[in-house]
Structures are given as structure tokens and as C-alpha cells.
XYZ file of C-alpha atoms in Angstrom:
474
model
C 116.212 70.196 64.524
C 112.756 70.112 66.177
C 112.405 69.691 69.917
C 111.958 66.126 71.206
C 109.372 65.650 73.986
C 108.713 62.544 76.090
C 105.563 62.524 78.237
C 105.095 59.954 81.036
C 102.399 59.334 83.638
C 102.137 57.344 86.844
C 98.548 56.722 87.948
C 97.965 53.896 90.408
C 94.594 52.268 91.086
C 95.022 52.875 94.812
C 95.149 56.604 94.159
C 98.519 56.955 95.875
C 100.007 58.408 92.672
C 98.441 60.496 89.912
C 101.241 62.496 88.320
C 103.068 63.226 85.075
C 106.671 63.805 84.019
C 107.578 65.505 80.736
C 111.079 65.913 79.293
C 111.835 68.157 76.303
C 115.210 68.407 74.579
C 115.664 71.395 72.285
C 119.244 71.510 71.087
C 121.435 71.889 74.168
C 118.485 72.945 76.357
C 116.631 70.510 78.623
C 113.205 71.310 80.094
C 111.498 69.102 82.678
C 107.850 69.679 83.565
C 106.173 67.609 86.282
C 103.234 67.617 88.661
C 99.731 66.288 89.212
C 97.893 65.035 86.147
C 95.685 67.794 84.777
C 97.690 70.590 86.419
C 100.151 72.926 84.716
C 102.902 71.544 86.901
C 106.317 72.918 87.719
C 109.174 73.518 85.298
C 112.947 73.141 85.578
C 115.237 74.245 82.765
C 118.902 73.438 82.226
C 121.432 74.132 79.473
C 124.374 71.932 78.483
C 127.483 72.447 76.386
C 126.252 70.206 73.562
C 122.962 68.709 72.326
C 124.371 65.218 72.969
C 124.909 65.991 76.653
C 121.371 67.367 76.932
C 119.972 64.219 75.261
C 122.049 61.972 77.540
C 120.752 63.709 80.670
C 117.187 63.463 79.335
C 117.578 59.723 78.738
C 118.888 59.311 82.276
C 115.919 61.139 83.785
C 113.403 59.223 81.673
C 115.011 55.916 82.612
C 114.782 56.727 86.315
C 111.064 57.458 85.997
C 110.329 54.357 83.938
C 112.021 52.189 86.582
C 109.676 53.752 89.141
C 106.601 52.769 87.144
C 106.002 55.734 84.861
C 104.816 54.858 81.348
C 104.350 56.764 78.079
C 100.946 58.449 77.856
C 98.968 61.019 75.913
C 98.394 64.341 77.708
C 94.748 65.051 78.454
C 93.438 61.475 78.418
C 93.550 61.066 82.183
C 91.726 63.827 84.014
C 92.837 65.824 87.029
C 91.670 64.912 90.496
C 88.096 65.675 91.559
C 87.470 68.887 93.490
C 84.398 69.582 95.636
C 83.527 72.975 96.990
C 80.689 73.995 99.225
C 77.751 75.229 97.233
C 76.137 77.722 99.567
C 73.483 80.300 98.870
C 74.287 82.953 101.418
C 71.090 84.687 102.408
C 70.530 87.950 104.193
C 70.758 87.974 107.971
C 67.612 88.196 110.052
C 69.570 90.095 112.712
C 68.660 93.754 112.842
C 72.062 94.879 114.121
C 75.437 94.573 112.400
C 78.474 93.289 114.254
C 81.044 95.945 115.291
C 83.425 95.354 112.386
C 86.759 97.158 112.762
C 88.192 96.416 109.335
C 87.598 94.258 106.285
C 89.892 93.004 103.547
C 88.251 91.748 100.347
C 90.399 88.946 98.939
C 88.566 88.709 95.610
C 86.849 85.308 95.804
C 85.063 83.142 98.428
C 87.431 82.245 101.260
C 87.712 79.188 103.517
C 91.239 79.554 104.850
C 91.924 81.547 107.985
C 94.835 81.693 110.419
C 95.342 84.144 113.282
C 98.097 84.344 115.898
C 99.727 87.061 118.003
C 101.500 88.532 114.997
C 99.399 88.184 111.847
C 96.051 87.343 110.257
C 95.877 85.286 107.055
C 93.135 84.568 104.533
C 93.235 81.993 101.715
C 90.611 82.038 98.971
C 89.284 79.847 96.170
C 91.573 81.581 93.660
C 94.653 80.314 95.514
C 95.593 83.734 96.878
C 96.811 83.895 100.483
C 97.155 87.339 102.028
C 98.918 88.087 105.307
C 97.878 91.173 107.274
C 98.954 92.735 110.533
C 96.437 93.176 113.329
C 96.585 96.835 112.443
C 95.090 95.980 109.027
C 98.250 96.437 106.953
C 98.806 94.006 104.082
C 102.224 92.424 104.605
C 102.575 89.651 102.032
C 100.749 87.601 99.414
C 101.290 84.026 98.257
C 99.824 82.709 95.005
C 99.237 78.940 95.083
C 98.358 76.835 92.018
C 94.781 76.094 93.123
C 92.037 77.077 95.544
C 92.790 77.081 99.268
C 90.724 74.624 101.339
C 92.084 75.659 104.719
C 95.015 77.138 106.635
C 96.268 75.103 109.591
C 99.090 75.552 112.086
C 101.391 72.986 113.672
C 103.670 74.624 116.245
C 105.681 77.199 114.274
C 104.656 75.819 110.878
C 101.703 77.056 108.830
C 100.249 74.918 106.041
C 97.756 75.540 103.259
C 95.663 72.644 101.965
C 94.634 73.190 98.362
C 92.228 71.872 95.757
C 95.141 70.439 93.761
C 95.637 67.845 96.514
C 98.837 69.436 97.739
C 99.654 70.852 101.154
C 102.097 73.754 101.077
C 104.397 74.897 103.884
C 104.049 78.662 104.289
C 106.535 79.028 107.127
C 109.380 80.421 105.030
C 109.765 83.279 102.587
C 108.246 81.222 99.760
C 105.671 78.382 99.825
C 107.092 74.879 99.414
C 105.307 71.601 98.783
C 105.074 69.556 102.002
C 102.455 66.822 101.324
C 100.748 65.294 98.282
C 97.351 63.705 98.895
C 96.306 60.628 96.894
C 94.505 61.551 93.690
C 91.379 59.551 94.477
C 90.757 61.551 97.677
C 88.400 64.453 96.993
C 89.521 66.581 99.919
C 86.977 68.353 102.088
C 89.121 69.402 105.052
C 92.586 69.029 106.571
C 94.194 69.334 109.977
C 97.696 68.605 111.254
C 99.347 67.881 114.594
C 103.030 67.034 115.148
C 103.518 66.340 111.463
C 100.575 63.900 111.167
C 98.037 65.116 108.626
C 94.350 64.229 108.945
C 92.320 64.338 105.727
C 88.532 64.073 105.404
C 86.902 63.597 102.014
C 83.722 63.869 99.973
C 82.918 60.170 100.391
C 83.013 60.281 104.178
C 86.485 58.772 104.339
C 89.265 59.652 106.753
C 93.023 59.167 106.462
C 96.157 59.909 108.474
C 99.347 60.766 106.579
C 102.809 61.038 108.091
C 105.560 63.618 107.534
C 106.748 61.797 104.387
C 103.195 61.940 102.916
C 102.795 58.193 103.347
C 99.548 56.748 104.668
C 99.568 55.677 108.297
C 96.048 54.397 107.701
C 92.921 55.084 105.691
C 89.328 54.194 106.548
C 85.806 54.651 105.320
C 83.870 56.619 107.913
C 80.318 56.177 109.111
C 78.862 58.958 106.950
C 78.696 59.935 103.309
C 80.588 63.241 103.494
C 82.964 64.824 105.969
C 83.612 68.538 106.488
C 85.374 68.141 109.835
C 88.721 66.749 110.862
C 90.616 67.801 113.994
C 93.868 66.235 115.204
C 95.438 66.147 118.663
C 98.130 64.171 120.478
C 95.947 61.066 120.783
C 93.360 60.999 118.040
C 91.986 62.142 114.701
C 88.419 63.404 115.193
C 86.181 63.041 112.148
C 82.873 64.841 111.626
C 80.626 63.476 108.870
C 77.008 63.285 107.721
C 75.976 61.083 110.645
C 78.014 62.463 113.529
C 81.534 62.472 114.953
C 83.962 59.543 115.164
C 87.354 59.459 116.848
C 90.264 57.286 115.679
C 93.635 56.474 117.187
C 96.082 58.645 115.223
C 98.688 55.908 114.901
C 96.623 52.801 114.098
C 93.276 54.091 112.848
C 91.422 52.023 115.436
C 88.002 53.492 116.155
C 87.846 54.900 119.681
C 84.208 56.051 119.720
C 81.345 57.161 117.498
C 78.615 59.636 118.489
C 75.601 60.296 116.272
C 74.556 63.883 115.542
C 72.979 65.521 112.525
C 75.079 66.369 109.468
C 78.398 67.918 110.581
C 79.436 70.903 108.469
C 82.380 72.264 110.472
C 84.455 71.351 113.502
C 86.499 73.016 116.221
C 88.410 71.744 119.250
C 89.411 73.383 122.495
C 91.057 71.511 125.374
C 89.065 68.354 126.088
C 86.053 69.360 123.949
C 84.989 69.111 120.324
C 82.465 71.485 118.751
C 80.542 70.394 115.661
C 78.526 72.866 113.607
C 75.605 71.003 112.061
C 72.958 71.291 109.394
C 70.316 71.118 112.114
C 71.067 74.687 113.204
C 73.127 73.623 116.184
C 76.634 73.590 117.533
C 77.072 70.324 119.431
C 79.720 70.116 122.137
C 81.221 66.657 122.775
C 83.861 65.549 125.211
C 86.859 63.870 123.630
C 85.445 60.624 125.000
C 82.397 61.047 122.755
C 79.973 62.077 125.519
C 77.457 64.784 124.588
C 77.922 67.857 126.771
C 75.806 70.695 125.426
C 73.900 72.030 122.416
C 73.931 75.639 121.214
C 70.875 76.626 119.156
C 71.154 78.815 116.043
C 68.547 79.916 113.486
C 70.093 78.462 110.302
C 72.585 75.720 109.340
C 75.964 76.307 110.997
C 78.909 76.565 108.618
C 81.603 77.618 111.077
C 82.281 77.741 114.787
C 85.074 78.637 117.206
C 85.658 79.272 120.889
C 87.445 81.713 123.130
C 90.217 80.405 125.365
C 89.122 77.402 127.446
C 85.699 77.512 125.803
C 84.446 80.469 127.847
C 82.566 81.745 124.772
C 81.290 79.734 121.828
C 80.879 81.448 118.454
C 78.991 80.259 115.385
C 78.406 81.488 111.842
C 75.316 80.428 109.910
C 74.358 80.309 106.228
C 72.276 83.480 106.614
C 75.151 85.905 107.207
C 74.727 85.905 110.997
C 77.198 85.247 113.794
C 76.330 84.151 117.333
C 77.929 84.099 120.756
C 76.975 81.697 123.580
C 78.171 81.278 127.136
C 79.298 77.948 128.574
C 75.780 77.126 129.829
C 74.418 77.260 126.279
C 72.647 80.615 126.635
C 72.716 82.784 123.529
C 74.339 86.109 124.368
C 73.901 87.781 121.003
C 73.210 87.360 117.305
C 74.475 89.949 114.826
C 74.755 90.404 111.077
C 78.238 90.008 109.579
C 77.743 92.726 106.980
C 79.911 90.756 104.517
C 78.252 87.404 103.776
C 78.182 84.074 105.570
C 81.215 82.975 107.577
C 82.891 79.918 106.019
C 85.516 79.826 108.804
C 86.310 81.800 111.933
C 88.848 82.226 114.706
C 88.792 84.163 117.990
C 91.881 85.990 119.224
C 92.361 88.620 121.915
C 88.715 89.754 122.131
C 88.363 89.891 118.369
C 86.483 87.502 116.137
C 87.993 87.017 112.678
C 85.816 85.542 109.925
C 86.334 84.674 106.263
C 83.213 84.723 104.162
C 81.289 83.858 101.058
C 82.117 87.224 99.487
C 85.834 86.663 100.082
C 86.228 89.023 103.010
C 88.519 88.669 105.984
C 86.695 90.656 108.635
C 87.934 91.698 112.070
C 85.060 92.085 114.553
C 85.413 93.629 117.989
C 83.965 90.915 120.238
C 84.701 92.653 123.533
C 81.736 93.093 125.874
C 81.696 96.943 125.636
C 81.776 96.833 121.808
C 78.981 94.262 121.622
C 76.852 96.184 124.118
C 77.341 99.344 122.095
C 76.422 97.528 118.875
C 73.253 96.094 120.388
C 72.391 99.632 121.499
C 72.838 100.833 117.929
C 76.379 102.259 117.970
C 78.819 100.543 115.602
C 82.166 101.741 114.221
C 82.692 102.591 110.577
C 84.868 99.716 109.287
C 88.093 100.356 107.428
C 88.234 98.811 103.962
C 91.781 97.488 103.610
C 93.421 97.657 100.211
C 96.447 95.655 99.135
C 99.218 97.702 97.522
C 98.418 97.651 93.776
C 101.822 96.347 92.744
C 102.416 93.856 95.529
C 103.745 90.668 93.868
C 102.221 87.352 94.947
C 105.011 84.892 95.774
C 104.524 81.528 94.014
C 105.660 78.081 95.276
C 109.357 77.537 94.712
C 111.216 74.471 93.470
C 114.599 76.159 93.285
C 117.214 76.814 95.929
C 120.284 79.000 96.120
C 123.569 77.114 95.622
C 126.244 77.846 98.240
C 129.772 76.627 98.999
C 129.773 76.833 102.805
C 127.354 75.851 105.551
C 127.403 79.299 107.225
C 126.225 77.959 110.579
C 123.409 75.860 109.167
C 122.627 72.165 109.495
C 123.622 69.871 106.625
C 121.131 67.299 105.347
C 121.508 64.802 102.526
C 119.061 63.374 99.971
C 119.333 59.593 99.540
C 117.224 56.998 97.732
C 115.655 54.399 99.983
C 113.073 51.871 98.835
C 112.465 53.781 95.624
C 111.778 57.054 97.472
C 113.965 60.085 98.086
C 114.608 60.555 101.798
C 116.389 63.292 103.709
C 118.797 62.537 106.577
C 120.792 64.882 108.814
C 124.535 64.777 108.167
C 125.692 67.272 110.803
C 126.816 65.849 114.142
C 124.601 65.953 117.198
C 121.504 64.552 115.465
C 120.038 61.070 115.034
C 121.551 59.936 111.752
C 118.792 57.348 111.145
C 115.875 59.772 111.550
C 114.081 61.130 108.505
C 113.643 64.847 107.883
C 110.459 66.547 106.746
C 111.682 68.431 103.713
C 110.056 69.999 100.612
C 109.462 67.434 97.870
C 109.991 69.706 94.878
C 113.681 70.424 95.576
C 114.895 66.911 96.443
C 117.650 65.610 94.190
C 119.345 62.279 94.856
C 122.888 62.671 96.182
C 122.515 66.393 96.899
C 123.292 68.012 100.227
C 121.442 71.025 101.591
C 122.033 73.586 104.307
C 119.060 74.618 106.424
C 119.040 77.376 109.005
C 117.286 75.204 111.563
C 116.254 71.633 112.368
C 113.829 70.799 115.130
C 112.820 67.473 116.626
C 109.157 66.601 116.146
C 107.176 66.325 119.354
C 106.143 62.734 118.628
C 109.759 61.822 117.894
C 111.268 59.844 115.085
C 111.844 62.655 112.576
C 113.111 66.202 112.258
C 111.529 69.232 110.695
C 113.336 71.915 108.736
C 112.479 75.555 109.047
C 113.976 78.791 107.844
C 116.125 79.130 104.746
C 117.128 76.118 102.609
C 120.154 76.208 100.288
C 121.866 73.523 98.229
C 125.471 72.800 99.186
C 127.774 72.521 96.184
């Protein structure tokens, strides 16, 4: 008997849903494939004792989706979400001296995503590969995501990757798990997150804030036509676009201020200041009240910027493969060649400047004063080219969990249906029973209970976050 396949889609005009659900019954085997329209999606397979039981379970799953608005469709008619990437011609640096690069890891394709902390350095590229390295230049781990990485952002102990497929993945555990889905009509340019609230800027100059359950808090059209900057803090979502920088209240979306600059191509924040890299060859420093503080002059359009602690140094990367350092007064201290293309993103940590570039490199540059002085004088170290182990497997996003019979010291949470959506609540005592839990979407099953190795209250209150290992309680 041939396999029987039912294909459904849910695509709403508002863009809040753009996904498919496919069920195939082949004898006693049931295969469910689901995801964003146009993507390969994720697959779950189950086997039953008889073909009738497999068909009954398939009918149940299809019925649930139809009641939620899914309808029969033909694969390939609706197209996947739009994706915009920076089209940059990286030219040769006019600097005569190369930066004192300590080591370089070539990820294989142009890279936007960078994250650096006390323990690791991470790079995410347009092929969806995320590589974690030690500060000693040892490759520790690789994740393979379904689509290109837009950016890597941190929120307390959590690390997230925003991708071209419109999904935001939690990288905090051993395997990536889906944390947020962005509406299909948003062509994402950049993401940032603070206390579980996600800020999203898009190709049309729009800005949106999305809560821990990937539901819109608000969504607005910005003042410009494109937007490569979004930075979030405890009070506001700061939006850099083609006409300047605008700040919005994170909870309501009310505009707090708007300051005109030239086209903003990148943004950074430090303390009470915002730094906008612009197409007019400048980094513009604004107070978080919108007041212009200082301008740092470069020699080509600025595609990335960062600061040292408390803004004591300001760094910039231009489209001509150069990096700059300024002091707080605005004086240029140095300009050097990267030696590995133009810096798409950068981050400063412990007297080192880390950049990810147009040729896909993650480069570690010694930005200490002695190293820079030596470089300017003509003495630079020979960089180490870091190689990943040839057989290192790239971990892919998971939608499966281990099934256990005891809680083993973990916290028990339960998946319930509320208002047509699957929510997670804490069952274990000592927690607010009415608070929601930020929890991976791909493993939620109505009526199931899970054991997590940790639950933490979000700083803004009102929900919990899971971290560590997640297992399903039988």
C-alpha cells in the first residue's frame, strides 16, 4: 500500500505565521515534517503496532492543526521568507601597517556573528556554521544551524543566534534549540535581546519587540528605510536606520526620542552611550537621551564598531579592510590593516580586539598599547592559522529529548494548551505556578511534563527561563 501524505500550511496576512505541517503514513510508520515554508523543516518519526493505529494518530494530528487554521496546500507555491544580506565590496586597506594579529580562524564563508566572554570566542557565518574557540585558539565545538547566522547575542548566561530562516536559536546547552520564531514578513537585518525581550530591525526600516513566548509586544515602522542597528537595555530598544537613531520604550513601543544622523550601518552600546557606525565614514556617539556627544572620523564607510570598558577606547572597522582606535576625546590613535578583509562585526575583551570579516575569519588582534606601538614601528607577530579538527561533527538543532522516569533533582515543568498556544508552567513547589516558562518550541507536546536541571527568574519578572539539560518525564 503506498504511503499517504497530507500537507498543510498556515500563512497569515499579518506575517505572524508562515509555516507548514506534513504528515505521512506508511504502513505502521508515521512521519511528521514541519517548519517554515520553503525550509526543509524538522522531522519526527514514530512506529505503531498496526497501520490503523498509525492512521488514527495521523488523523488526530491533522485535526489539531486544521482547528488552529492550517489548510491543505501544494508544496512550493508559497515561497520562503525574504532574506537580505549586506552586499559589500571589501577593498584593500590604505593603511601601510597590519594589525598585530595573534591568531585567525577561517570559518569558510563571510561572518557576521561574534560573541566573546571570559571563557570562549564564537563566530557564526553565512553558511550557518557556529564555531566555539578557546582564547588559546583551540576549536572546542561546532553547531550547524539550518540557515545563515545574522548575529550572536548574549542575555545573562544565555547565548542566542539569529538566523536567516527567521528563527532565533538558544545555544546555551549542549545542542541548539529553537527559542523564537520571527514573523515571516519581517526581513531581518539585526537582532538584540535583553531580559528575554527580543528587538528586531528589518530591511524596511521597521522595529519590533518580541517577548519570551515569541509574541509581539509591539511593532512599528521606523523613520528610515532600512535598519542595521538594534540595541536593547532595561528601559528601551534603540533603533539605528537610514536617517538616524530612534529610541522606543521596550514595553509599549512609545517613541522616546529621535536623532538624525547619516545612514546607520552598525550599532554598539556601552553604559549610557550609543555608538552608531555610519555610511558617512563616522562613528557617532549619542547619549541614551538622544543628545549628540562626539564624532569619530574614519576614511571609509563604517561597518562595525565597539568600545573598551566604559568607553575608554572606541574601535571601528571600515569597508576597506581597516580598523581604527580612538580615545574618548575623539582623537584617532591608530589605523591598521586587518589582513583578513573588512570587519562585519567586532568585540573588545581583555586588551584584545576580536573581529569577524568578509572572508569569514575570526581574528584575534592584540590591542594592548605595547603591541600597537610595536606594530606601528614595524614589528608584528606571525599569526597562528587555527584549524578545526577534520572530523569534528557539527551539532544540529535538536527537537528530541531523553525520556526519564525520575526527576533526579531537577525542576518539573508541564506543557498545557492555553488560548490555542502551548505554554509551559512550573509544577515543582517553590515557584510561581501562574508564571510562564521560556522553553524550546520544537519539543513542546501538550500534556507532557519535563525535567530541567535549572530554572531562573527573569530579571524583569513574570516568567522563568530554563537552562541546562531538558528531559521528558514519563
